[in-house]
Coordinates of C-alpha atoms and ligand atoms in Angstrom, one line a residue:
M1070 CA 0.0 0.0 0.0
L1071 CA 1.2 3.5 -0.8
S1072 CA 2.0 5.8 2.0
L1073 CA -1.0 7.9 2.8
D1074 CA 1.2 10.5 4.6
M1075 CA 0.6 13.9 3.2
L1076 CA 3.9 15.6 2.5
C1077 CA 4.2 19.3 1.7
I1078 CA 6.4 22.3 1.6
A1079 CA 4.9 25.7 2.5
G1080 CA 6.3 29.2 2.6
F1081 CA 6.4 31.7 5.4
D1082 CA 4.1 33.7 3.1
G1083 CA 1.3 31.3 4.1
Y1084 CA 1.0 29.4 0.8
F1085 CA 1.6 25.8 0.0
K1086 CA 4.5 25.4 -2.5
Q1087 CA 4.5 21.7 -3.1
L1088 CA 2.1 18.9 -2.2
N1089 CA 2.2 15.1 -2.9
P1090 CA -0.8 13.3 -4.4
A1091 CA -2.0 12.2 -1.0
W1092 CA -3.3 15.7 -0.5
E1093 CA -5.7 15.6 -3.4
K1094 CA -6.7 12.1 -2.4
T1095 CA -7.5 13.0 1.2
L1096 CA -9.1 16.4 0.8
G1097 CA -10.6 16.1 -2.6
F1098 CA -9.2 19.5 -3.8
T1099 CA -6.8 19.7 -6.8
R1100 CA -3.3 20.9 -6.2
E1101 CA -4.2 24.1 -8.0
E1102 CA -7.1 24.8 -5.6
L1103 CA -4.9 24.1 -2.6
T1104 CA -2.1 26.4 -3.7
A1105 CA -4.4 29.2 -4.9
K1106 CA -5.1 30.7 -1.4
P1107 CA -3.3 30.8 2.0
F1108 CA -3.4 27.4 3.6
V1109 CA -5.0 28.8 6.7
E1110 CA -8.2 29.3 4.8
F1111 CA -8.6 25.6 4.6
V1112 CA -8.3 25.3 8.3
H1113 CA -11.4 25.0 10.4
P1114 CA -12.3 28.5 11.7
D1115 CA -12.1 27.2 15.3
D1116 CA -8.5 25.9 14.7
R1117 CA -7.2 28.9 12.8
A1118 CA -5.9 30.9 15.8
A1119 CA -4.0 27.8 17.1
T1120 CA -2.6 27.1 13.6
V1121 CA -1.4 30.7 13.1
A1122 CA 0.2 30.6 16.6
E1123 CA 1.9 27.3 15.8
A1124 CA 3.2 28.7 12.5
G1125 CA 4.6 31.6 14.4
R1126 CA 6.3 29.3 16.9
L1127 CA 7.9 27.4 14.0
M1128 CA 9.1 30.6 12.4
A1129 CA 10.8 31.4 15.7
G1130 CA 12.7 28.1 15.3
A1131 CA 10.6 25.6 17.3
E1132 CA 9.7 22.2 16.0
T1133 CA 6.2 20.7 15.8
V1134 CA 6.0 17.2 17.3
S1135 CA 2.3 16.6 17.3
F1136 CA 0.0 19.5 16.3
E1137 CA -3.6 18.7 15.3
N1138 CA -6.1 20.7 13.3
R1139 CA -9.0 20.2 11.0
Y1140 CA -8.8 20.8 7.2
L1141 CA -11.7 21.5 4.9
T1142 CA -12.4 18.9 2.2
K1143 CA -14.1 19.3 -1.2
D1144 CA -17.5 18.1 0.1
G1145 CA -17.5 20.7 2.9
S1146 CA -16.7 18.3 5.8
Y1147 CA -13.5 18.5 7.8
K1148 CA -10.7 16.0 8.3
W1149 CA -8.4 15.9 11.4
L1150 CA -4.7 16.1 10.5
L1151 CA -1.8 15.4 12.7
W1152 CA 1.3 17.4 11.9
S1153 CA 5.0 16.9 12.2
T1154 CA 6.9 19.9 10.8
A1155 CA 10.4 21.2 10.5
V1156 CA 11.5 24.7 9.2
S1157 CA 14.2 26.0 7.1
L1158 CA 14.8 29.6 8.4
K1159 CA 17.2 30.3 5.6
D1160 CA 14.8 29.3 2.9
Q1161 CA 11.7 30.6 4.8
L1162 CA 10.0 27.2 4.3
Y1163 CA 8.0 24.7 6.3
Y1164 CA 8.7 21.0 5.5
A1165 CA 5.7 19.1 6.9
V1166 CA 4.2 15.6 7.1
A1167 CA 0.5 15.4 7.9
R1168 CA -1.5 12.3 8.7
D1169 CA -5.2 11.9 8.4
I1170 CA -6.4 10.9 11.9
T1171 CA -10.1 11.5 11.4
E1172 CA -11.0 7.8 12.0
R1173 CA -9.0 7.7 15.2
K1174 CA -10.6 10.9 16.4
R1175 CA -14.0 9.5 15.6
A1176 CA -13.2 6.3 17.5
D1177 CA -11.9 8.3 20.5
E1178 CA -15.0 10.4 20.4
S1179 CA -17.3 7.5 20.4
L1180 CA -15.3 5.9 23.2
R1181 CA -15.6 9.1 25.2
L1182 CA -19.3 9.2 24.6
A1183 CA -19.7 5.6 25.6
K1184 CA -17.7 6.3 28.7
D1185 CA -19.8 9.4 29.5
E1186 CA -22.9 7.3 29.0
T1187 CA -21.7 4.6 31.4
D1188 CA -20.6 7.1 33.9
R1189 CA -24.0 8.7 33.7
A1190 CA -25.8 5.4 34.1
N1191 CA -23.5 4.5 37.0
R1192 CA -24.2 7.8 38.7
A1193 CA -28.0 7.3 38.2
K1194 CA -27.7 3.9 39.7
S1195 CA -25.8 4.9 42.8
E1196 CA -28.1 7.9 43.2
F1197 CA -31.1 5.5 43.0
L1198 CA -29.5 3.1 45.5
S1199 CA -28.6 5.8 47.9
R1200 CA -32.1 7.3 47.8
M1201 CA -33.6 3.9 48.2
S1202 CA -31.5 3.1 51.2
H1203 CA -32.5 6.4 52.6
E1204 CA -36.1 5.6 52.2
L1205 CA -35.6 2.2 53.7
R1206 CA -33.7 3.5 56.7
T1207 CA -36.5 5.9 57.8
P1208 CA -39.1 3.3 58.6
L1209 CA -36.4 1.0 60.0
N1210 CA -35.7 3.8 62.4
A1211 CA -39.1 3.5 63.9
I1212 CA -38.9 -0.3 63.9
L1213 CA -35.5 -0.6 65.6
G1214 CA -36.1 2.4 67.8
F1215 CA -39.3 1.2 69.3
A1216 CA -38.0 -2.3 69.6
Q1217 CA -35.0 -1.0 71.6
L1218 CA -37.4 1.0 73.8
M1219 CA -39.5 -2.1 74.5
E1220 CA -36.4 -4.1 75.3
M1221 CA -35.8 -1.6 78.1
D1222 CA -39.2 -2.2 79.7
S1223 CA -39.9 -5.2 81.9
L1224 CA -41.2 -7.9 79.6
R1225 CA -42.5 -11.5 79.8
P1226 CA -40.0 -14.0 78.5
D1227 CA -42.0 -14.7 75.4
Q1228 CA -42.4 -10.9 74.7
R1229 CA -38.6 -10.5 75.2
E1230 CA -38.0 -13.2 72.7
S1231 CA -40.4 -11.5 70.1
V1232 CA -38.6 -8.2 70.6
G1233 CA -35.3 -10.0 70.1
H1234 CA -36.5 -11.3 66.8
I1235 CA -37.7 -7.8 65.6
L1236 CA -34.3 -6.4 66.6
K1237 CA -32.3 -9.2 65.0
G1238 CA -34.3 -9.0 61.7
G1239 CA -34.2 -5.2 61.7
R1240 CA -30.4 -5.2 62.2
H1241 CA -29.9 -7.8 59.5
L1242 CA -31.9 -5.6 57.1
L1243 CA -29.9 -2.6 58.1
D1244 CA -26.6 -4.5 57.4
L1245 CA -27.9 -5.4 54.0
I1246 CA -28.9 -1.9 53.1
N1247 CA -25.5 -0.7 54.2
E1248 CA -23.7 -3.3 52.1
V1249 CA -25.7 -2.5 49.0
L1250 CA -25.0 1.2 49.6
D1251 CA -21.3 0.5 50.0
I1252 CA -21.2 -1.5 46.8
A1253 CA -22.9 1.4 45.0
R1254 CA -20.4 3.8 46.4
I1255 CA -17.5 1.7 45.4
E1256 CA -18.8 1.3 41.9
A1257 CA -19.3 5.1 41.6
G1258 CA -15.8 5.6 43.0
R1259 CA -17.3 7.6 45.9
L1260 CA -16.4 5.5 48.9
T1261 CA -14.3 7.4 51.4
V1262 CA -12.0 5.5 53.7
S1263 CA -9.9 6.9 56.5
V1264 CA -6.5 5.3 56.4
E1265 CA -4.3 5.2 59.5
A1266 CA -1.7 2.9 61.1
V1267 CA -3.7 0.0 62.4
S1268 CA -2.4 -2.7 64.7
V1269 CA -2.9 -6.0 62.9
K1270 CA -2.9 -8.0 66.1
E1271 CA -5.6 -5.9 67.7
V1272 CA -8.0 -6.0 64.7
L1273 CA -7.5 -9.7 64.1
Q1274 CA -8.2 -10.4 67.8
E1275 CA -11.4 -8.4 67.6
A1276 CA -12.5 -10.1 64.4
L1277 CA -11.7 -13.5 65.9
D1278 CA -13.6 -12.8 69.1
L1279 CA -16.6 -11.9 67.0
I1280 CA -16.4 -15.1 64.9
T1281 CA -15.8 -17.5 67.7
P1282 CA -19.5 -18.3 68.5
Q1283 CA -20.2 -18.9 64.8
A1284 CA -17.2 -21.3 64.5
A1285 CA -18.3 -23.1 67.6
S1286 CA -21.8 -23.7 66.4
G1287 CA -20.5 -24.8 63.0
D1288 CA -18.1 -27.3 64.7
V1289 CA -15.1 -25.5 63.1
R1290 CA -11.8 -25.0 65.0
L1291 CA -10.0 -21.6 64.8
T1292 CA -6.2 -22.0 64.9
G1293 CA -3.3 -19.6 64.9
R1294 CA -4.8 -17.2 67.4
A1295 CA -1.7 -15.8 68.9
A1296 CA 1.0 -17.7 67.0
G1297 CA 1.7 -16.7 63.4
I1298 CA 0.3 -13.2 63.8
L1299 CA 2.9 -10.5 63.5
D1300 CA 2.8 -7.6 65.9
R1301 CA 2.9 -5.0 63.1
F1302 CA 1.0 -1.9 61.9
V1303 CA -0.5 -1.5 58.5
L1304 CA -2.0 1.4 56.6
A1305 CA -5.7 0.7 56.5
D1306 CA -9.1 1.9 57.6
R1307 CA -9.5 0.2 60.9
Q1308 CA -13.3 -0.3 60.8
R1309 CA -13.2 -1.5 57.1
L1310 CA -10.3 -3.8 57.7
K1311 CA -12.2 -5.5 60.5
Q1312 CA -15.3 -5.7 58.2
V1313 CA -13.2 -7.4 55.5
L1314 CA -11.6 -9.9 57.9
L1315 CA -15.0 -10.8 59.4
N1316 CA -16.3 -11.5 55.9
L1317 CA -13.4 -13.8 55.1
L1318 CA -13.5 -15.5 58.4
S1319 CA -17.2 -15.9 58.2
N1320 CA -16.9 -17.5 54.8
A1321 CA -14.1 -19.8 56.0
V1322 CA -16.4 -21.0 58.7
K1323 CA -19.6 -21.2 56.6
Y1324 CA -18.1 -23.0 53.7
N1325 CA -16.0 -25.4 55.8
R1326 CA -16.7 -29.1 56.7
K1327 CA -17.7 -30.5 60.0
G1328 CA -14.7 -30.7 62.3
G1329 CA -12.7 -28.6 59.9
T1330 CA -10.3 -25.8 60.8
V1331 CA -9.8 -22.2 59.9
A1332 CA -6.2 -20.9 60.2
L1333 CA -5.1 -17.3 60.4
S1334 CA -1.6 -16.3 59.7
S1335 CA 0.4 -13.3 58.6
K1336 CA 3.7 -12.6 57.0
E1337 CA 5.7 -9.7 55.7
I1338 CA 6.6 -9.6 52.0
A1339 CA 8.7 -6.6 50.7
G1340 CA 7.2 -3.9 52.9
R1341 CA 3.7 -5.3 52.8
L1342 CA 1.9 -7.4 55.3
Q1343 CA -0.2 -10.4 54.1
I1344 CA -3.0 -11.6 56.3
K1345 CA -4.3 -15.0 55.3
V1346 CA -7.4 -16.9 56.2
S1347 CA -7.2 -20.6 55.2
D1348 CA -10.0 -23.1 55.5
T1349 CA -10.4 -26.9 55.0
G1350 CA -13.7 -26.6 53.0
A1351 CA -14.6 -27.9 49.6
G1352 CA -12.4 -25.4 47.7
I1353 CA -13.4 -23.6 44.6
A1354 CA -12.8 -24.7 41.0
P1355 CA -10.3 -22.5 39.1
E1356 CA -12.8 -21.5 36.5
R1357 CA -15.2 -20.2 39.1
L1358 CA -12.6 -18.0 41.0
E1359 CA -13.3 -14.9 38.8
R1360 CA -17.0 -15.0 39.6
L1361 CA -16.4 -15.0 43.3
F1362 CA -16.3 -11.2 43.3
T1363 CA -19.5 -10.6 41.4
P1364 CA -22.2 -9.1 43.6
F1365 CA -25.0 -11.5 44.4
E1366 CA -23.1 -14.4 42.9
R1367 CA -23.3 -17.4 45.3
L1368 CA -21.8 -20.1 43.0
G1369 CA -24.4 -22.6 43.9
A1370 CA -24.3 -22.0 47.7
E1371 CA -28.0 -20.9 47.5
Q1372 CA -28.9 -24.6 47.1
T1373 CA -26.9 -25.8 50.2
G1374 CA -28.9 -23.9 52.8
V1375 CA -25.9 -21.9 53.9
E1376 CA -27.1 -18.4 54.6
G1377 CA -25.8 -15.5 52.6
V1378 CA -26.6 -13.1 49.8
G1379 CA -23.3 -13.1 47.8
L1380 CA -22.2 -9.6 48.7
G1381 CA -19.4 -10.3 51.1
L1382 CA -16.5 -10.9 48.7
A1383 CA -17.5 -8.2 46.2
L1384 CA -17.7 -5.7 49.0
S1385 CA -14.5 -6.9 50.6
K1386 CA -12.5 -6.6 47.4
G1387 CA -13.8 -3.1 46.7
L1388 CA -13.1 -2.0 50.3
V1389 CA -9.5 -3.4 50.3
E1390 CA -8.8 -1.7 47.0
A1391 CA -10.2 1.5 48.2
M1392 CA -7.8 1.4 51.1
G1393 CA -4.9 0.8 48.8
G1394 CA -4.5 -2.9 49.5
T1395 CA -5.0 -6.1 47.5
L1396 CA -7.2 -9.1 48.0
G1397 CA -6.4 -12.5 46.5
V1398 CA -7.4 -16.1 46.6
E1399 CA -5.9 -19.5 46.1
S1400 CA -8.0 -22.6 46.2
A1401 CA -7.7 -26.3 45.6
L1402 CA -10.8 -28.5 45.0
D1403 CA -11.5 -30.8 48.0
R1404 CA -8.5 -29.4 49.9
G1405 CA -9.7 -25.9 50.9
S1406 CA -9.3 -22.2 50.1
A1407 CA -7.1 -19.4 51.3
F1408 CA -8.1 -15.8 51.0
W1409 CA -5.5 -13.1 51.7
V1410 CA -5.3 -9.4 52.0
E1411 CA -2.1 -7.3 51.8
F1412 CA -1.4 -3.8 53.0
P1413 CA 1.6 -1.6 53.3
V1414 CA 3.5 -1.9 56.6
V1415 CA 4.1 1.3 58.6
D1416 CA 6.4 1.8 61.5
S1417 CA 4.2 2.9 64.3
P1418 CA 0.9 4.6 65.0
V1419 CA 2.7 7.9 65.2
M1420 CA 2.4 8.0 61.4
R1421 CA -1.3 8.6 61.5
L1422 CA -2.8 9.6 58.3
D1423 CA -6.4 10.1 59.3
K1424 CA -7.9 11.9 56.5
T1425 CA -11.2 12.8 58.1
G1426 CA -10.2 13.0 61.7
A1427 CA -9.7 16.8 61.6
A1428 CA -13.3 17.4 60.6
L1429 CA -14.7 15.1 63.2
S1430 CA -14.2 17.3 66.2
A1431 CA -16.2 20.4 66.8
P1432 CA -15.2 23.3 69.1
A1433 CA -15.9 22.6 72.7
S1434 CA -18.8 24.5 74.2
P1435 CA -18.6 25.5 77.8
E1436 CA -21.6 24.3 79.7
I1437 CA -22.9 25.4 83.1
S1438 CA -24.3 22.5 84.9
R1439 CA -28.0 23.1 85.8
P1440 CA -30.2 20.7 87.6
A1441 CA -32.7 20.1 84.7
Q1442 CA -31.6 19.6 81.2
T1443 CA -33.6 21.1 78.3
V1444 CA -33.5 19.5 74.8
L1445 CA -35.1 20.9 71.7
Y1446 CA -35.9 18.3 68.9
I1447 CA -36.6 19.8 65.5
E1448 CA -38.2 17.0 63.4
D1449 CA -41.3 16.8 61.2
N1450 CA -41.7 13.0 61.3
L1451 CA -44.2 12.2 64.1
P1452 CA -43.1 8.7 64.8
N1453 CA -39.6 9.9 65.3
L1454 CA -40.7 12.7 67.6
D1455 CA -42.8 10.1 69.5
L1456 CA -39.8 7.8 69.8
I1457 CA -37.6 10.5 71.4
R1458 CA -40.4 11.6 73.7
R1459 CA -40.9 8.0 74.9
L1460 CA -37.2 7.5 75.2
L1461 CA -37.0 10.5 77.5
V1462 CA -39.7 9.1 79.8
H1463 CA -36.7 7.2 81.2
R1464 CA -35.0 10.6 81.9
P1465 CA -37.4 12.7 83.9
E1466 CA -34.8 15.3 84.5
V1467 CA -34.8 16.2 80.8
K1468 CA -37.4 18.6 79.5
L1469 CA -38.2 18.2 75.8
F1470 CA -39.4 20.9 73.4
T1471 CA -40.3 19.9 70.0
A1472 CA -40.7 21.8 66.7
T1473 CA -42.0 20.3 63.5
Q1474 CA -40.7 23.1 61.3
G1475 CA -37.3 24.8 61.0
R1476 CA -38.5 28.3 61.6
Q1477 CA -40.4 27.3 64.7
G1478 CA -37.3 25.5 65.9
L1479 CA -35.2 28.6 65.5
D1480 CA -37.7 30.6 67.5
L1481 CA -37.8 28.0 70.3
A1482 CA -34.0 27.9 70.4
R1483 CA -33.8 31.7 70.9
E1484 CA -36.6 31.6 73.5
H1485 CA -35.5 28.7 75.7
H1486 CA -31.8 28.4 75.2
P1487 CA -31.9 24.6 75.4
H1488 CA -28.8 22.6 76.5
L1489 CA -29.0 20.5 73.4
I1490 CA -30.7 20.7 70.0
L1491 CA -31.5 17.5 68.1
L1492 CA -31.9 18.4 64.4
D1493 CA -33.5 16.5 61.6
L1494 CA -32.3 17.5 58.1
H1495 CA -35.5 16.9 56.2
L1496 CA -37.8 19.8 57.3
P1497 CA -40.8 21.1 55.4
D1498 CA -39.8 24.8 55.4
V1499 CA -36.1 25.5 56.1
P1500 CA -33.7 22.7 55.3
G1501 CA -31.9 21.3 58.3
N1502 CA -28.4 22.5 57.2
E1503 CA -29.8 26.0 56.8
V1504 CA -31.3 25.8 60.3
L1505 CA -27.8 24.8 61.6
R1506 CA -26.2 27.7 59.8
R1507 CA -28.6 30.1 61.3
L1508 CA -28.2 28.7 64.8
R1509 CA -24.4 29.0 64.4
G1510 CA -24.7 32.5 63.0
D1511 CA -26.9 33.9 65.9
P1512 CA -25.0 35.0 69.0
E1513 CA -28.1 33.9 71.0
T1514 CA -27.8 30.3 69.9
R1515 CA -24.2 30.0 68.8
E1516 CA -23.1 28.0 71.8
I1517 CA -25.9 25.4 71.9
P1518 CA -24.6 22.0 70.8
V1519 CA -26.5 20.6 67.9
V1520 CA -26.7 16.9 67.2
V1521 CA -27.9 16.1 63.6
I1522 CA -30.1 13.1 63.3
S1523 CA -30.5 11.9 59.7
A1524 CA -31.1 8.9 57.6
D1525 CA -28.5 10.1 55.2
A1526 CA -25.3 8.3 56.2
T1527 CA -23.2 9.5 53.3
P1528 CA -19.7 10.3 54.7
G1529 CA -19.5 13.5 52.7
Q1530 CA -22.7 14.7 54.1
I1531 CA -21.7 13.8 57.6
R1532 CA -18.4 15.6 57.2
R1533 CA -20.1 18.7 55.8
L1534 CA -22.4 19.0 58.7
L1535 CA -19.7 18.4 61.3
A1536 CA -17.6 21.1 59.6
A1537 CA -20.6 23.4 59.6
G1538 CA -20.6 23.2 63.4
A1539 CA -22.8 20.2 64.3
Q1540 CA -21.4 18.6 67.5
A1541 CA -22.3 15.1 66.4
Y1542 CA -24.1 13.3 63.7
L1543 CA -26.4 10.3 64.4
T1544 CA -27.7 8.2 61.7
K1545 CA -31.2 6.7 61.5
P1546 CA -32.1 4.0 62.5
L1547 CA -31.2 5.7 65.7
N1548 CA -29.0 3.9 68.2
V1549 CA -30.8 4.6 71.4
K1550 CA -27.9 3.9 73.6
K1551 CA -25.7 6.3 71.7
L1552 CA -28.3 9.1 71.9
L1553 CA -28.6 8.6 75.7
A1554 CA -24.8 8.7 76.0
L1555 CA -24.8 12.0 74.1
L1556 CA -27.5 13.5 76.3
E1557 CA -25.5 12.5 79.3
R1558 CA -22.3 14.1 77.9
S1559 CA -24.1 17.3 76.7
S1560 CA -24.6 18.3 80.3
A1561 CA -20.9 17.8 80.9
G1562 CA -20.1 19.8 77.8
A1563 CA -18.2 17.0 76.1
N1564 CA -17.8 16.6 72.4
S1565 CA -18.5 13.6 70.4
A1566 CA -18.9 12.4 66.9
E1567 CA -20.6 9.1 66.3
D1568 CA -19.1 6.6 64.0
P1569 CA -21.4 7.4 61.1
R1570 CA -21.8 3.7 60.2
G1571 CA -22.5 2.5 63.7
A1572 CA -25.5 0.2 63.8
P1573 CA -27.8 0.2 66.8
Ligands
ATP3068 N1 -13.9 -20.0 51.8 C1 -14.7 -20.4 50.9 N2 -14.8 -21.7 50.4 C2 -15.6 -22.1 49.5 N3 -16.5 -21.3 48.8 C3 -16.5 -20.0 49.2 C4 -15.6 -19.5 50.2 N4 -15.9 -18.2 50.3 C5 -16.8 -17.9 49.5 N5 -17.2 -19.0 48.7 C6 -18.2 -19.0 47.7 O1 -18.3 -17.7 47.1 C7 -19.7 -17.2 47.2 C8 -19.6 -15.7 47.4 O2 -19.1 -15.4 48.7 P1 -19.6 -14.1 49.4 O3 -18.9 -14.0 50.7 O4 -19.4 -13.0 48.4 O5 -21.1 -14.3 49.6 P2 -22.0 -15.2 50.7 O6 -21.1 -15.7 51.7 O7 -22.8 -16.1 49.9 O8 -23.0 -14.1 51.2 P3 -22.6 -12.9 52.2 O9 -23.0 -11.6 51.5 O10 -23.4 -13.1 53.4 O11 -21.1 -12.9 52.5 C9 -20.3 -18.0 48.3 O12 -21.7 -18.1 48.2 C10 -19.6 -19.3 48.2 O13 -20.3 -20.2 47.2
MG3069 MG1 -19.7 -14.3 52.7

């Protein structure tokens, strides 16, 4: 095939002097037409300024390595040309090679459009999921809240058992909603983790303690408790690392055989610490390994009666990667599987890299201790108001004011100077964040600690409100014990920020 490169010589006067046949072939103009007027007139109007500037640079002795512009063709359309040019200052000439890259540009463009479309669809999906989970959390708040309240009353044993079931089911549902939301965040690249130096021994011990009852009831032995675990620090998000280890340990127990073992070990490889969970289960066939990490993929486990939804590994892999680690697996059929995670080792906890820590503490507010405590709750949802009211029945020393609208809340705050304000974000008139801003802006109410109570558990949202001056952020479904603890502390003037993901 003949070279399709378009060769030309042009003068500093702005006219083509010589053109090879590829020009006529590519643009459709004859050589006469192309040389009859300044070449810049063939350039797309939008590219002319850049072309003239480039020609000027060349005249000053520079060399074009990859300059692109659009050239007019006979049929009125434009073609993208990629230029490589040298100049002869003595002869006042440009020696140039141009290549038609229209096809490549088109391919790039359609790729970009396809990517935009995927991004848009992904954003829509995660938006949908986060709204859905928000809608699901609000009624769950009432279910879990009232069940926790009932649990505090004196109950008959059978009633206590029923309440236990409601709480267990409700918490399970909450875990699921949180997992789905996390997966959506990971897929949208919006998961935030807070990486710090984490003691591997400590986190592993906590995870092991949590898994021990499950192992005992599954007749599986946990080995390698103390031995084989290095006393080192890794860079990870503590909470998330524990979540991942729990997922791996829980799988190793669930998919094991009766009388089997789960071994935990760790070793250091080139500045990274590997933590490995090995089991003596049925193993996984090599061709199925890839599918392990697909959300809702259970690889046939749904037929075995082993409980699960197929989110654990997808979520764990996403979490580990978001923290800058790696998750891997090796498995042999009939012999067992080993899942491992790897994180960079750090010297000591002094190297803290907590990205969100700074935003989590609000300025301390001096508090004079008074015998009775007044609390203002600004919330439009009646069951939620009722929940807090019933909760405070156990605290007769607390006097509760309620407002179902933002403006009314602001008035009550100025009038009564409560010790603490509980603030919902979804209000019919003034949005909660605006109420917070006004409270902080008014010298009358500036010092009153505000605790935000919202179903929106997005880390960004939580950080914004804490930065805007909220003392703490509690997520719905409300953890009754945490709220009570906050009330207690508010009279002492202490500060707190709830772990935004804390379940009741
Ligand atoms: N250690 C293991 N040995 C054998 N099979 C496993 C092991 N871990 C996971 N699997 C298989 O991979 C599938 C996906 O695991 P994953 O943890 O993602 O979901 P799950 O355990 O089914 O549900 P959950 O969301 O509750 O964790 C499991 O259903 C199981 O078939
Ligand atoms: Mg699992």
